[in-house]
């Protein structure tokens, strides 16, 4: 199953896949729930009724383990072809935007254009810090 096109926070990747980004500090959007989620937080996320993976990632920083992040992101990208996938941090901008930009690279967006792509198609404030922007530019698909 995939997301309904009017779902809040959706990013449409060049392949047509839809992935929802959101902030866990905000109420859960109405409508469909994810089937798989990648949570990007400094502390373990709350339990959810769908399958999820947690990548340790402190606010305004980078993932604690780049290899774990890359493996989890590839899993999210693969599952997004046929399932509702969500990427989320606390606010839904910095870590989520950074992960969505890296996901866009996996989907074919050139690394040098990925931050602009996510800002234009998800949230204008996505990818908050200079370190996060450098991380995206150096992310290897």
PDB file of C-alpha atoms in Angstrom:
ATOM      1  CA  UNK A   1       0.000   0.000   0.000  1.00  0.00           C
ATOM      2  CA  UNK A   2       1.128   3.557  -0.552  1.00  0.00           C
ATOM      3  CA  UNK A   3       0.176   6.890   0.959  1.00  0.00           C
ATOM      4  CA  UNK A   4      -2.893   8.766  -0.170  1.00  0.00           C
ATOM      5  CA  UNK A   5      -1.640  11.791  -2.180  1.00  0.00           C
ATOM      6  CA  UNK A   6      -3.233  14.315   0.228  1.00  0.00           C
ATOM      7  CA  UNK A   7      -1.339  12.946   3.249  1.00  0.00           C
ATOM      8  CA  UNK A   8       0.418  15.748   5.171  1.00  0.00           C
ATOM      9  CA  UNK A   9       4.234  15.829   4.973  1.00  0.00           C
ATOM     10  CA  UNK A  10       4.680  13.708   1.879  1.00  0.00           C
ATOM     11  CA  UNK A  11       7.781  13.900  -0.256  1.00  0.00           C
ATOM     12  CA  UNK A  12       7.392  12.547  -3.785  1.00  0.00           C
ATOM     13  CA  UNK A  13      10.706  11.155  -4.962  1.00  0.00           C
ATOM     14  CA  UNK A  14      11.665  11.247  -8.653  1.00  0.00           C
ATOM     15  CA  UNK A  15      10.707   7.566  -8.980  1.00  0.00           C
ATOM     16  CA  UNK A  16       7.181   8.423  -7.831  1.00  0.00           C
ATOM     17  CA  UNK A  17       7.599   6.837  -4.397  1.00  0.00           C
ATOM     18  CA  UNK A  18       5.907   8.736  -1.577  1.00  0.00           C
ATOM     19  CA  UNK A  19       7.559   8.999   1.836  1.00  0.00           C
ATOM     20  CA  UNK A  20       6.148  10.894   4.799  1.00  0.00           C
ATOM     21  CA  UNK A  21       8.373  13.088   6.923  1.00  0.00           C
ATOM     22  CA  UNK A  22       7.099  14.318  10.266  1.00  0.00           C
ATOM     23  CA  UNK A  23       7.966  15.605  13.688  1.00  0.00           C
ATOM     24  CA  UNK A  24       7.197  13.292  16.595  1.00  0.00           C
ATOM     25  CA  UNK A  25       6.765  16.369  18.781  1.00  0.00           C
ATOM     26  CA  UNK A  26       3.536  17.120  16.908  1.00  0.00           C
ATOM     27  CA  UNK A  27       0.267  15.165  16.991  1.00  0.00           C
ATOM     28  CA  UNK A  28      -0.004  12.163  14.678  1.00  0.00           C
ATOM     29  CA  UNK A  29      -1.589  13.268  11.399  1.00  0.00           C
ATOM     30  CA  UNK A  30      -5.063  11.963  10.684  1.00  0.00           C
ATOM     31  CA  UNK A  31      -5.485   9.283   8.076  1.00  0.00           C
ATOM     32  CA  UNK A  32      -3.319   6.335   7.190  1.00  0.00           C
ATOM     33  CA  UNK A  33      -0.617   5.096   9.525  1.00  0.00           C
ATOM     34  CA  UNK A  34       2.815   4.028   8.373  1.00  0.00           C
ATOM     35  CA  UNK A  35       3.655   0.400   7.777  1.00  0.00           C
ATOM     36  CA  UNK A  36       7.349   1.057   8.417  1.00  0.00           C
ATOM     37  CA  UNK A  37       9.118   3.971  10.108  1.00  0.00           C
ATOM     38  CA  UNK A  38      12.675   5.177  10.532  1.00  0.00           C
ATOM     39  CA  UNK A  39      13.057   7.220  13.723  1.00  0.00           C
ATOM     40  CA  UNK A  40      16.030   9.576  14.032  1.00  0.00           C
ATOM     41  CA  UNK A  41      16.385  10.469  17.703  1.00  0.00           C
ATOM     42  CA  UNK A  42      18.971  10.809  20.448  1.00  0.00           C
ATOM     43  CA  UNK A  43      16.873   8.609  22.745  1.00  0.00           C
ATOM     44  CA  UNK A  44      14.835   5.504  22.036  1.00  0.00           C
ATOM     45  CA  UNK A  45      11.485   6.382  20.438  1.00  0.00           C
ATOM     46  CA  UNK A  46       8.112   5.454  21.924  1.00  0.00           C
ATOM     47  CA  UNK A  47       6.607   2.090  21.016  1.00  0.00           C
ATOM     48  CA  UNK A  48       4.392   2.101  17.919  1.00  0.00           C
ATOM     49  CA  UNK A  49       2.032  -0.434  16.386  1.00  0.00           C
ATOM     50  CA  UNK A  50       3.952  -0.630  13.092  1.00  0.00           C
ATOM     51  CA  UNK A  51       7.437  -1.881  12.358  1.00  0.00           C
ATOM     52  CA  UNK A  52      10.138   0.678  13.049  1.00  0.00           C
ATOM     53  CA  UNK A  53      13.888   1.139  13.192  1.00  0.00           C
ATOM     54  CA  UNK A  54      15.692   3.597  15.445  1.00  0.00           C
ATOM     55  CA  UNK A  55      18.895   5.340  14.427  1.00  0.00           C
ATOM     56  CA  UNK A  56      20.606   7.182  17.279  1.00  0.00           C
ATOM     57  CA  UNK A  57      20.950  10.800  16.134  1.00  0.00           C
ATOM     58  CA  UNK A  58      21.129  13.755  18.518  1.00  0.00           C
ATOM     59  CA  UNK A  59      19.350  16.978  17.606  1.00  0.00           C
ATOM     60  CA  UNK A  60      21.341  19.319  15.318  1.00  0.00           C
ATOM     61  CA  UNK A  61      24.003  16.635  14.842  1.00  0.00           C
ATOM     62  CA  UNK A  62      24.670  13.704  12.522  1.00  0.00           C
ATOM     63  CA  UNK A  63      23.870   9.999  12.909  1.00  0.00           C
ATOM     64  CA  UNK A  64      25.963   8.307  15.604  1.00  0.00           C
ATOM     65  CA  UNK A  65      26.749   5.452  13.208  1.00  0.00           C
ATOM     66  CA  UNK A  66      26.745   6.306   9.500  1.00  0.00           C
ATOM     67  CA  UNK A  67      26.709   2.638   8.437  1.00  0.00           C
ATOM     68  CA  UNK A  68      23.629   1.904  10.582  1.00  0.00           C
ATOM     69  CA  UNK A  69      21.932   4.991   9.162  1.00  0.00           C
ATOM     70  CA  UNK A  70      22.746   4.030   5.568  1.00  0.00           C
ATOM     71  CA  UNK A  71      21.471   0.459   6.049  1.00  0.00           C
ATOM     72  CA  UNK A  72      18.249   1.690   7.680  1.00  0.00           C
ATOM     73  CA  UNK A  73      17.742   4.302   4.965  1.00  0.00           C
ATOM     74  CA  UNK A  74      18.213   1.727   2.194  1.00  0.00           C
ATOM     75  CA  UNK A  75      15.643  -0.462   3.930  1.00  0.00           C
ATOM     76  CA  UNK A  76      13.190   2.462   4.095  1.00  0.00           C
ATOM     77  CA  UNK A  77      13.786   3.276   0.422  1.00  0.00           C
ATOM     78  CA  UNK A  78      13.204  -0.338  -0.652  1.00  0.00           C
ATOM     79  CA  UNK A  79      10.029  -0.641   1.390  1.00  0.00           C
ATOM     80  CA  UNK A  80       8.688   2.697   0.126  1.00  0.00           C
ATOM     81  CA  UNK A  81       8.077   1.110  -3.268  1.00  0.00           C
ATOM     82  CA  UNK A  82       5.082  -0.835  -1.931  1.00  0.00           C
ATOM     83  CA  UNK A  83       4.519   0.322   1.667  1.00  0.00           C
ATOM     84  CA  UNK A  84       3.740   3.487   3.615  1.00  0.00           C
ATOM     85  CA  UNK A  85       7.097   4.632   5.006  1.00  0.00           C
ATOM     86  CA  UNK A  86       7.672   7.481   7.435  1.00  0.00           C
ATOM     87  CA  UNK A  87      10.903   9.185   8.496  1.00  0.00           C
ATOM     88  CA  UNK A  88      10.697  11.240  11.668  1.00  0.00           C
ATOM     89  CA  UNK A  89      12.687  13.114  14.292  1.00  0.00           C
ATOM     90  CA  UNK A  90      11.362  15.381  17.035  1.00  0.00           C
ATOM     91  CA  UNK A  91      10.695  18.506  14.959  1.00  0.00           C
ATOM     92  CA  UNK A  92      10.560  17.080  11.431  1.00  0.00           C
ATOM     93  CA  UNK A  93      13.073  19.518   9.919  1.00  0.00           C
ATOM     94  CA  UNK A  94      16.773  18.900  10.546  1.00  0.00           C
ATOM     95  CA  UNK A  95      17.318  15.175  10.984  1.00  0.00           C
ATOM     96  CA  UNK A  96      14.221  14.233   9.005  1.00  0.00           C
ATOM     97  CA  UNK A  97      15.125  16.658   6.210  1.00  0.00           C
ATOM     98  CA  UNK A  98      18.693  15.368   6.133  1.00  0.00           C
ATOM     99  CA  UNK A  99      17.488  11.761   5.904  1.00  0.00           C
ATOM    100  CA  UNK A 100      14.959  12.673   3.204  1.00  0.00           C
ATOM    101  CA  UNK A 101      17.711  14.395   1.201  1.00  0.00           C
ATOM    102  CA  UNK A 102      19.853  11.248   1.463  1.00  0.00           C
ATOM    103  CA  UNK A 103      16.818   9.177   0.453  1.00  0.00           C
ATOM    104  CA  UNK A 104      16.415  11.426  -2.593  1.00  0.00           C
ATOM    105  CA  UNK A 105      20.034  10.654  -3.499  1.00  0.00           C
ATOM    106  CA  UNK A 106      19.250   6.931  -3.309  1.00  0.00           C
ATOM    107  CA  UNK A 107      16.356   7.667  -5.655  1.00  0.00           C
ATOM    108  CA  UNK A 108      18.561   9.407  -8.215  1.00  0.00           C
ATOM    109  CA  UNK A 109      18.761  13.081  -7.215  1.00  0.00           C
ATOM    110  CA  UNK A 110      22.361  14.338  -7.542  1.00  0.00           C
ATOM    111  CA  UNK A 111      23.928  14.925  -4.110  1.00  0.00           C
ATOM    112  CA  UNK A 112      24.631  18.575  -4.916  1.00  0.00           C
ATOM    113  CA  UNK A 113      20.883  19.133  -5.554  1.00  0.00           C
ATOM    114  CA  UNK A 114      19.355  16.972  -2.808  1.00  0.00           C
ATOM    115  CA  UNK A 115      18.946  19.652  -0.115  1.00  0.00           C
ATOM    116  CA  UNK A 116      17.259  22.032  -2.567  1.00  0.00           C
ATOM    117  CA  UNK A 117      15.015  19.193  -3.772  1.00  0.00           C
ATOM    118  CA  UNK A 118      13.814  18.414  -0.248  1.00  0.00           C
ATOM    119  CA  UNK A 119      13.355  22.086   0.622  1.00  0.00           C
ATOM    120  CA  UNK A 120      11.283  22.632  -2.519  1.00  0.00           C
ATOM    121  CA  UNK A 121       9.190  19.477  -2.158  1.00  0.00           C
ATOM    122  CA  UNK A 122       8.938  18.833   1.597  1.00  0.00           C
ATOM    123  CA  UNK A 123       9.752  21.783   3.896  1.00  0.00           C
ATOM    124  CA  UNK A 124      11.628  25.027   3.285  1.00  0.00           C
ATOM    125  CA  UNK A 125      13.514  24.669   6.603  1.00  0.00           C
ATOM    126  CA  UNK A 126      14.614  21.068   6.004  1.00  0.00           C
ATOM    127  CA  UNK A 127      18.285  20.271   6.695  1.00  0.00           C
ATOM    128  CA  UNK A 128      19.092  22.814   9.399  1.00  0.00           C
ATOM    129  CA  UNK A 129      22.842  22.910  10.003  1.00  0.00           C
ATOM    130  CA  UNK A 130      25.958  23.352   7.865  1.00  0.00           C
ATOM    131  CA  UNK A 131      27.125  19.922   9.081  1.00  0.00           C
ATOM    132  CA  UNK A 132      23.889  18.325   7.907  1.00  0.00           C
ATOM    133  CA  UNK A 133      24.239  20.005   4.494  1.00  0.00           C
ATOM    134  CA  UNK A 134      27.826  18.700   4.186  1.00  0.00           C
ATOM    135  CA  UNK A 135      26.663  15.222   5.235  1.00  0.00           C
ATOM    136  CA  UNK A 136      24.111  15.186   2.406  1.00  0.00           C
ATOM    137  CA  UNK A 137      26.618  16.383  -0.193  1.00  0.00           C
ATOM    138  CA  UNK A 138      29.037  13.635   0.864  1.00  0.00           C
ATOM    139  CA  UNK A 139      26.408  10.904   1.110  1.00  0.00           C
ATOM    140  CA  UNK A 140      27.233   8.112  -1.307  1.00  0.00           C
ATOM    141  CA  UNK A 141      24.372   6.209  -2.853  1.00  0.00           C
TER     142      UNK A 141
END
